[in-house]
Amino acid sequence: MREEQGLAPLPISRHLVFYGNPGTGKTTIARLLAQIYRTLKIASRGHLVETDRAGLVAGYVGQTALKVKEVVQQSLGGVLFIDEAYALNPEGRGNDFGQEAVETLLKLMEDHRHDLIVIVAGYTEKMDDFIASNPGLRSRFNKFFHFEDYEPAELVKIFRGFAAKASFKLTAEAEEKLTEMFKLLTLARDESFGNARTARNLFEMSISKQANRIVTLPNVTPEILSTIEGADIPTAEDLSSSGISLPA
């Protein structure tokens, strides 16, 4: 709006830090923000470019800067979302090119400060260390948003969302068993807990179990095909065999 009136843009940093464990909605919110920024004419294109260390860091001198420049060029007019950004500054790697990526990014953020928004995301403690590692990061990233882990009832709701999207419904027994399973899972969760991803994994395991259960039935109706029953909810043994741990 200021630009339309011939005024200079306000000198306010628009870059953000998203704290949170996997599956808490950081990427989804970043995508929505990009669209909102476009509507508000803060961003000219309003698209989201997602990347991580692998998309920014190369293995040879000079290549990292080129990779960062390419990603930034793709992001102009929108939002650049860097997941697990702390991996750009790994501990114990004296010859690592991650620092080159950070320095190049900071310069490009300044060069394109009116047409680039950067969101860095990752675990809270690691992101704090990352931001504190470079004065340029501290000065540019000063707005922080924390994404809480989901509670069992919220995870059940997310599971139901996956089910509804695939034209499935849950019986009362299935919901009860699912709630108990999410309660157990949240007791054991650490920073690697998948939140919505865990809900999706359980949904996929459930429909696999459902398919194995109904394949031997003599008469499979549309109702049976679209119903997840209590027997279809993964057990502790199912989860263990899939590498998902539960509290002892």
PDB file of C-alpha atoms in Angstrom, residues 33-239:
ATOM      1  CA  LEU A  33       1.318 -17.015   5.392  1.00  0.00           C
ATOM      2  CA  ALA A  34       2.730 -16.828   1.877  1.00  0.00           C
ATOM      3  CA  GLN A  35      -0.810 -16.591   0.499  1.00  0.00           C
ATOM      4  CA  ILE A  36      -1.773 -13.980   3.093  1.00  0.00           C
ATOM      5  CA  TYR A  37       1.323 -11.932   2.278  1.00  0.00           C
ATOM      6  CA  ARG A  38       0.309 -11.952  -1.370  1.00  0.00           C
ATOM      7  CA  THR A  39      -3.231 -10.821  -0.522  1.00  0.00           C
ATOM      8  CA  LEU A  40      -1.825  -8.007   1.607  1.00  0.00           C
ATOM      9  CA  LYS A  41       0.663  -7.174  -1.166  1.00  0.00           C
ATOM     10  CA  ILE A  42       3.558  -7.816   1.183  1.00  0.00           C
ATOM     11  CA  ALA A  43       4.797 -10.476  -1.251  1.00  0.00           C
ATOM     12  CA  SER A  44       4.403 -10.049  -5.003  1.00  0.00           C
ATOM     13  CA  ARG A  45       3.943 -13.739  -5.850  1.00  0.00           C
ATOM     14  CA  GLY A  46       2.983 -15.382  -2.556  1.00  0.00           C
ATOM     15  CA  HIS A  47       4.502 -18.786  -3.224  1.00  0.00           C
ATOM     16  CA  LEU A  48       6.431 -21.015  -0.829  1.00  0.00           C
ATOM     17  CA  VAL A  49       9.807 -22.576  -1.584  1.00  0.00           C
ATOM     18  CA  GLU A  50      10.763 -25.353   0.841  1.00  0.00           C
ATOM     19  CA  THR A  51      14.351 -26.415   1.388  1.00  0.00           C
ATOM     20  CA  ASP A  52      16.790 -27.714   3.982  1.00  0.00           C
ATOM     21  CA  ARG A  53      20.533 -28.140   4.390  1.00  0.00           C
ATOM     22  CA  ALA A  54      20.749 -30.511   1.416  1.00  0.00           C
ATOM     23  CA  GLY A  55      19.173 -27.887  -0.827  1.00  0.00           C
ATOM     24  CA  LEU A  56      21.623 -25.172   0.218  1.00  0.00           C
ATOM     25  CA  VAL A  57      24.977 -26.790   0.964  1.00  0.00           C
ATOM     26  CA  ALA A  58      27.330 -28.351  -1.587  1.00  0.00           C
ATOM     27  CA  GLY A  59      30.494 -30.351  -1.065  1.00  0.00           C
ATOM     28  CA  TYR A  60      32.996 -28.136  -2.839  1.00  0.00           C
ATOM     29  CA  VAL A  61      34.287 -24.590  -2.433  1.00  0.00           C
ATOM     30  CA  GLY A  62      32.115 -22.049  -4.238  1.00  0.00           C
ATOM     31  CA  GLN A  63      29.246 -24.413  -5.029  1.00  0.00           C
ATOM     32  CA  THR A  64      27.333 -23.662  -1.835  1.00  0.00           C
ATOM     33  CA  ALA A  65      26.999 -19.969  -2.664  1.00  0.00           C
ATOM     34  CA  LEU A  66      25.659 -20.886  -6.098  1.00  0.00           C
ATOM     35  CA  LYS A  67      23.072 -23.249  -4.597  1.00  0.00           C
ATOM     36  CA  VAL A  68      21.899 -20.618  -2.108  1.00  0.00           C
ATOM     37  CA  LYS A  69      21.629 -17.981  -4.843  1.00  0.00           C
ATOM     38  CA  GLU A  70      19.564 -20.341  -6.990  1.00  0.00           C
ATOM     39  CA  VAL A  71      17.136 -21.139  -4.164  1.00  0.00           C
ATOM     40  CA  VAL A  72      16.791 -17.466  -3.222  1.00  0.00           C
ATOM     41  CA  GLN A  73      16.142 -16.544  -6.849  1.00  0.00           C
ATOM     42  CA  GLN A  74      13.308 -19.087  -6.933  1.00  0.00           C
ATOM     43  CA  SER A  75      11.901 -17.587  -3.721  1.00  0.00           C
ATOM     44  CA  LEU A  76      11.805 -13.923  -4.719  1.00  0.00           C
ATOM     45  CA  GLY A  77       8.321 -12.519  -4.344  1.00  0.00           C
ATOM     46  CA  GLY A  78       7.406 -15.236  -1.876  1.00  0.00           C
ATOM     47  CA  VAL A  79       8.560 -17.122   1.199  1.00  0.00           C
ATOM     48  CA  LEU A  80      11.661 -19.279   1.582  1.00  0.00           C
ATOM     49  CA  PHE A  81      11.067 -21.960   4.231  1.00  0.00           C
ATOM     50  CA  ILE A  82      14.235 -23.608   5.589  1.00  0.00           C
ATOM     51  CA  ASP A  83      13.416 -26.689   7.657  1.00  0.00           C
ATOM     52  CA  GLU A  84      15.865 -27.866  10.325  1.00  0.00           C
ATOM     53  CA  ALA A  85      17.861 -24.716   9.664  1.00  0.00           C
ATOM     54  CA  TYR A  86      20.188 -25.453  12.591  1.00  0.00           C
ATOM     55  CA  ALA A  87      21.775 -28.167  10.405  1.00  0.00           C
ATOM     56  CA  LEU A  88      23.454 -25.336   8.483  1.00  0.00           C
ATOM     57  CA  ASN A  89      25.664 -24.793  11.513  1.00  0.00           C
ATOM     58  CA  PRO A  90      26.506 -28.309  12.770  1.00  0.00           C
ATOM     59  CA  GLU A  91      28.732 -28.727  15.796  1.00  0.00           C
ATOM     60  CA  GLY A  92      32.134 -30.256  15.334  1.00  0.00           C
ATOM     61  CA  ARG A  93      32.492 -29.624  11.596  1.00  0.00           C
ATOM     62  CA  GLY A  94      35.291 -27.120  11.201  1.00  0.00           C
ATOM     63  CA  ASN A  95      35.455 -27.450   7.414  1.00  0.00           C
ATOM     64  CA  ASP A  96      31.728 -27.516   6.877  1.00  0.00           C
ATOM     65  CA  PHE A  97      30.218 -25.360   4.108  1.00  0.00           C
ATOM     66  CA  GLY A  98      27.094 -24.601   6.138  1.00  0.00           C
ATOM     67  CA  GLN A  99      28.586 -21.350   7.379  1.00  0.00           C
ATOM     68  CA  GLU A 100      29.144 -20.286   3.782  1.00  0.00           C
ATOM     69  CA  ALA A 101      25.449 -20.948   3.151  1.00  0.00           C
ATOM     70  CA  VAL A 102      24.476 -18.797   6.138  1.00  0.00           C
ATOM     71  CA  GLU A 103      26.722 -15.903   5.109  1.00  0.00           C
ATOM     72  CA  THR A 104      25.488 -16.034   1.509  1.00  0.00           C
ATOM     73  CA  LEU A 105      21.874 -16.181   2.653  1.00  0.00           C
ATOM     74  CA  LEU A 106      22.309 -13.179   4.948  1.00  0.00           C
ATOM     75  CA  LYS A 107      23.782 -11.103   2.133  1.00  0.00           C
ATOM     76  CA  LEU A 108      20.971 -12.053  -0.248  1.00  0.00           C
ATOM     77  CA  MET A 109      18.361 -11.304   2.425  1.00  0.00           C
ATOM     78  CA  GLU A 110      19.782  -7.802   2.614  1.00  0.00           C
ATOM     79  CA  ASP A 111      20.044  -7.414  -1.163  1.00  0.00           C
ATOM     80  CA  HIS A 112      16.422  -8.518  -1.626  1.00  0.00           C
ATOM     81  CA  ARG A 113      14.989  -7.241   1.657  1.00  0.00           C
ATOM     82  CA  HIS A 114      11.851  -5.865  -0.029  1.00  0.00           C
ATOM     83  CA  ASP A 115      11.072  -8.996  -2.037  1.00  0.00           C
ATOM     84  CA  LEU A 116      12.102 -11.962   0.121  1.00  0.00           C
ATOM     85  CA  ILE A 117      10.722 -13.406   3.342  1.00  0.00           C
ATOM     86  CA  VAL A 118      12.648 -16.208   5.042  1.00  0.00           C
ATOM     87  CA  ILE A 119      11.242 -18.582   7.657  1.00  0.00           C
ATOM     88  CA  VAL A 120      13.667 -20.858   9.509  1.00  0.00           C
ATOM     89  CA  ALA A 121      12.222 -23.788  11.432  1.00  0.00           C
ATOM     90  CA  GLY A 122      13.270 -26.568  13.774  1.00  0.00           C
ATOM     91  CA  TYR A 123      13.489 -27.807  17.344  1.00  0.00           C
ATOM     92  CA  THR A 124      13.410 -25.021  19.935  1.00  0.00           C
ATOM     93  CA  GLU A 125      16.760 -25.556  21.668  1.00  0.00           C
ATOM     94  CA  LYS A 126      18.681 -26.177  18.448  1.00  0.00           C
ATOM     95  CA  MET A 127      17.117 -23.155  16.781  1.00  0.00           C
ATOM     96  CA  ASP A 128      18.050 -20.935  19.731  1.00  0.00           C
ATOM     97  CA  ASP A 129      21.675 -22.036  19.353  1.00  0.00           C
ATOM     98  CA  PHE A 130      21.517 -21.495  15.591  1.00  0.00           C
ATOM     99  CA  ILE A 131      20.155 -17.947  15.839  1.00  0.00           C
ATOM    100  CA  ALA A 132      22.699 -17.097  18.556  1.00  0.00           C
ATOM    101  CA  SER A 133      25.591 -18.400  16.437  1.00  0.00           C
ATOM    102  CA  ASN A 134      25.699 -15.385  14.109  1.00  0.00           C
ATOM    103  CA  PRO A 135      25.009 -11.683  14.790  1.00  0.00           C
ATOM    104  CA  GLY A 136      23.454 -11.363  11.338  1.00  0.00           C
ATOM    105  CA  LEU A 137      20.927 -14.056  12.178  1.00  0.00           C
ATOM    106  CA  ARG A 138      20.092 -12.423  15.510  1.00  0.00           C
ATOM    107  CA  SER A 139      19.428  -9.059  13.876  1.00  0.00           C
ATOM    108  CA  ARG A 140      17.270 -10.406  11.044  1.00  0.00           C
ATOM    109  CA  PHE A 141      15.293 -13.100  12.857  1.00  0.00           C
ATOM    110  CA  ASN A 142      13.575 -11.480  15.832  1.00  0.00           C
ATOM    111  CA  LYS A 143      10.022 -12.809  15.560  1.00  0.00           C
ATOM    112  CA  PHE A 144       9.443 -16.231  17.097  1.00  0.00           C
ATOM    113  CA  PHE A 145       6.458 -18.585  16.952  1.00  0.00           C
ATOM    114  CA  HIS A 146       6.185 -21.791  18.976  1.00  0.00           C
ATOM    115  CA  PHE A 147       4.178 -24.753  17.667  1.00  0.00           C
ATOM    116  CA  GLU A 148       2.981 -26.967  20.514  1.00  0.00           C
ATOM    117  CA  ASP A 149       2.786 -30.746  20.292  1.00  0.00           C
ATOM    118  CA  TYR A 150      -0.732 -32.082  19.762  1.00  0.00           C
ATOM    119  CA  GLU A 151      -2.688 -33.628  22.612  1.00  0.00           C
ATOM    120  CA  PRO A 152      -4.336 -37.083  22.228  1.00  0.00           C
ATOM    121  CA  ALA A 153      -7.796 -35.648  21.461  1.00  0.00           C
ATOM    122  CA  GLU A 154      -6.295 -33.421  18.764  1.00  0.00           C
ATOM    123  CA  LEU A 155      -4.433 -36.371  17.243  1.00  0.00           C
ATOM    124  CA  VAL A 156      -7.684 -38.347  17.102  1.00  0.00           C
ATOM    125  CA  LYS A 157      -9.289 -35.426  15.284  1.00  0.00           C
ATOM    126  CA  ILE A 158      -6.397 -35.344  12.809  1.00  0.00           C
ATOM    127  CA  PHE A 159      -6.750 -39.109  12.286  1.00  0.00           C
ATOM    128  CA  ARG A 160     -10.466 -38.607  11.623  1.00  0.00           C
ATOM    129  CA  GLY A 161      -9.553 -35.957   9.069  1.00  0.00           C
ATOM    130  CA  PHE A 162      -7.327 -38.391   7.182  1.00  0.00           C
ATOM    131  CA  ALA A 163     -10.099 -40.983   7.369  1.00  0.00           C
ATOM    132  CA  ALA A 164     -12.820 -38.643   6.111  1.00  0.00           C
ATOM    133  CA  LYS A 165     -10.644 -37.520   3.225  1.00  0.00           C
ATOM    134  CA  ALA A 166     -10.318 -41.163   2.165  1.00  0.00           C
ATOM    135  CA  SER A 167     -14.067 -41.828   2.709  1.00  0.00           C
ATOM    136  CA  PHE A 168     -13.584 -43.860   5.898  1.00  0.00           C
ATOM    137  CA  LYS A 169     -15.429 -43.578   9.192  1.00  0.00           C
ATOM    138  CA  LEU A 170     -14.583 -44.915  12.638  1.00  0.00           C
ATOM    139  CA  THR A 171     -16.733 -46.939  15.000  1.00  0.00           C
ATOM    140  CA  ALA A 172     -17.018 -45.823  18.623  1.00  0.00           C
ATOM    141  CA  GLU A 173     -14.780 -48.722  19.658  1.00  0.00           C
ATOM    142  CA  ALA A 174     -12.158 -47.678  17.109  1.00  0.00           C
ATOM    143  CA  GLU A 175     -12.147 -44.106  18.429  1.00  0.00           C
ATOM    144  CA  GLU A 176     -11.826 -45.354  22.001  1.00  0.00           C
ATOM    145  CA  LYS A 177      -8.874 -47.597  21.158  1.00  0.00           C
ATOM    146  CA  LEU A 178      -7.295 -44.855  19.082  1.00  0.00           C
ATOM    147  CA  THR A 179      -7.564 -42.377  21.948  1.00  0.00           C
ATOM    148  CA  GLU A 180      -5.872 -44.810  24.332  1.00  0.00           C
ATOM    149  CA  MET A 181      -3.107 -45.471  21.822  1.00  0.00           C
ATOM    150  CA  PHE A 182      -2.422 -41.763  21.354  1.00  0.00           C
ATOM    151  CA  LYS A 183      -2.341 -41.318  25.134  1.00  0.00           C
ATOM    152  CA  LEU A 184       0.378 -43.964  25.354  1.00  0.00           C
ATOM    153  CA  LEU A 185       2.292 -42.483  22.447  1.00  0.00           C
ATOM    154  CA  THR A 186       2.275 -38.966  23.895  1.00  0.00           C
ATOM    155  CA  LEU A 187       3.628 -40.286  27.192  1.00  0.00           C
ATOM    156  CA  ALA A 188       6.665 -41.607  25.317  1.00  0.00           C
ATOM    157  CA  ARG A 189       7.152 -38.677  22.977  1.00  0.00           C
ATOM    158  CA  ASP A 190      10.416 -36.837  22.640  1.00  0.00           C
ATOM    159  CA  GLU A 191      11.608 -34.192  20.174  1.00  0.00           C
ATOM    160  CA  SER A 192      11.323 -36.710  17.329  1.00  0.00           C
ATOM    161  CA  PHE A 193       7.618 -37.386  17.931  1.00  0.00           C
ATOM    162  CA  GLY A 194       5.803 -37.005  14.621  1.00  0.00           C
ATOM    163  CA  ASN A 195       2.506 -35.453  15.802  1.00  0.00           C
ATOM    164  CA  ALA A 196       0.320 -35.233  12.664  1.00  0.00           C
ATOM    165  CA  ARG A 197       2.743 -37.528  10.846  1.00  0.00           C
ATOM    166  CA  THR A 198       2.254 -40.122  13.575  1.00  0.00           C
ATOM    167  CA  ALA A 199      -1.517 -39.780  13.147  1.00  0.00           C
ATOM    168  CA  ARG A 200      -1.106 -40.332   9.411  1.00  0.00           C
ATOM    169  CA  ASN A 201       1.107 -43.385  10.018  1.00  0.00           C
ATOM    170  CA  LEU A 202      -1.498 -44.883  12.342  1.00  0.00           C
ATOM    171  CA  PHE A 203      -4.230 -44.221   9.788  1.00  0.00           C
ATOM    172  CA  GLU A 204      -2.250 -45.967   7.064  1.00  0.00           C
ATOM    173  CA  MET A 205      -1.576 -48.914   9.380  1.00  0.00           C
ATOM    174  CA  SER A 206      -5.276 -49.051  10.269  1.00  0.00           C
ATOM    175  CA  ILE A 207      -6.514 -49.224   6.690  1.00  0.00           C
ATOM    176  CA  SER A 208      -3.902 -51.893   5.969  1.00  0.00           C
ATOM    177  CA  LYS A 209      -5.191 -53.957   8.893  1.00  0.00           C
ATOM    178  CA  GLN A 210      -8.762 -53.324   7.774  1.00  0.00           C
ATOM    179  CA  ALA A 211      -7.979 -54.576   4.275  1.00  0.00           C
ATOM    180  CA  ASN A 212      -6.400 -57.749   5.668  1.00  0.00           C
ATOM    181  CA  ARG A 213      -9.410 -58.311   7.931  1.00  0.00           C
ATOM    182  CA  ILE A 214     -12.146 -57.949   5.334  1.00  0.00           C
ATOM    183  CA  VAL A 215     -10.403 -59.785   2.506  1.00  0.00           C
ATOM    184  CA  THR A 216     -11.669 -63.120   3.846  1.00  0.00           C
ATOM    185  CA  LEU A 217     -15.263 -61.979   4.381  1.00  0.00           C
ATOM    186  CA  PRO A 218     -17.805 -63.643   2.072  1.00  0.00           C
ATOM    187  CA  ASN A 219     -19.787 -60.479   1.365  1.00  0.00           C
ATOM    188  CA  VAL A 220     -18.019 -57.113   1.519  1.00  0.00           C
ATOM    189  CA  THR A 221     -20.451 -54.201   1.355  1.00  0.00           C
ATOM    190  CA  PRO A 222     -19.605 -50.511   0.800  1.00  0.00           C
ATOM    191  CA  GLU A 223     -20.368 -49.972   4.496  1.00  0.00           C
ATOM    192  CA  ILE A 224     -17.786 -52.569   5.509  1.00  0.00           C
ATOM    193  CA  LEU A 225     -15.257 -51.180   3.049  1.00  0.00           C
ATOM    194  CA  SER A 226     -15.529 -47.676   4.481  1.00  0.00           C
ATOM    195  CA  THR A 227     -15.551 -48.537   8.201  1.00  0.00           C
ATOM    196  CA  ILE A 228     -12.543 -48.723  10.519  1.00  0.00           C
ATOM    197  CA  GLU A 229     -13.334 -50.943  13.494  1.00  0.00           C
ATOM    198  CA  GLY A 230     -11.610 -51.407  16.822  1.00  0.00           C
ATOM    199  CA  ALA A 231      -9.756 -54.457  15.527  1.00  0.00           C
ATOM    200  CA  ASP A 232      -8.165 -52.294  12.838  1.00  0.00           C
ATOM    201  CA  ILE A 233      -6.455 -49.884  15.226  1.00  0.00           C
ATOM    202  CA  PRO A 234      -2.746 -50.767  15.534  1.00  0.00           C
ATOM    203  CA  THR A 235      -1.713 -52.526  18.733  1.00  0.00           C
ATOM    204  CA  ALA A 236       1.449 -51.900  20.739  1.00  0.00           C
ATOM    205  CA  GLU A 237       2.974 -54.902  18.969  1.00  0.00           C
ATOM    206  CA  ASP A 238       2.075 -53.447  15.563  1.00  0.00           C
ATOM    207  CA  LEU A 239       3.701 -50.153  16.469  1.00  0.00           C
TER     208      LEU A 239
END
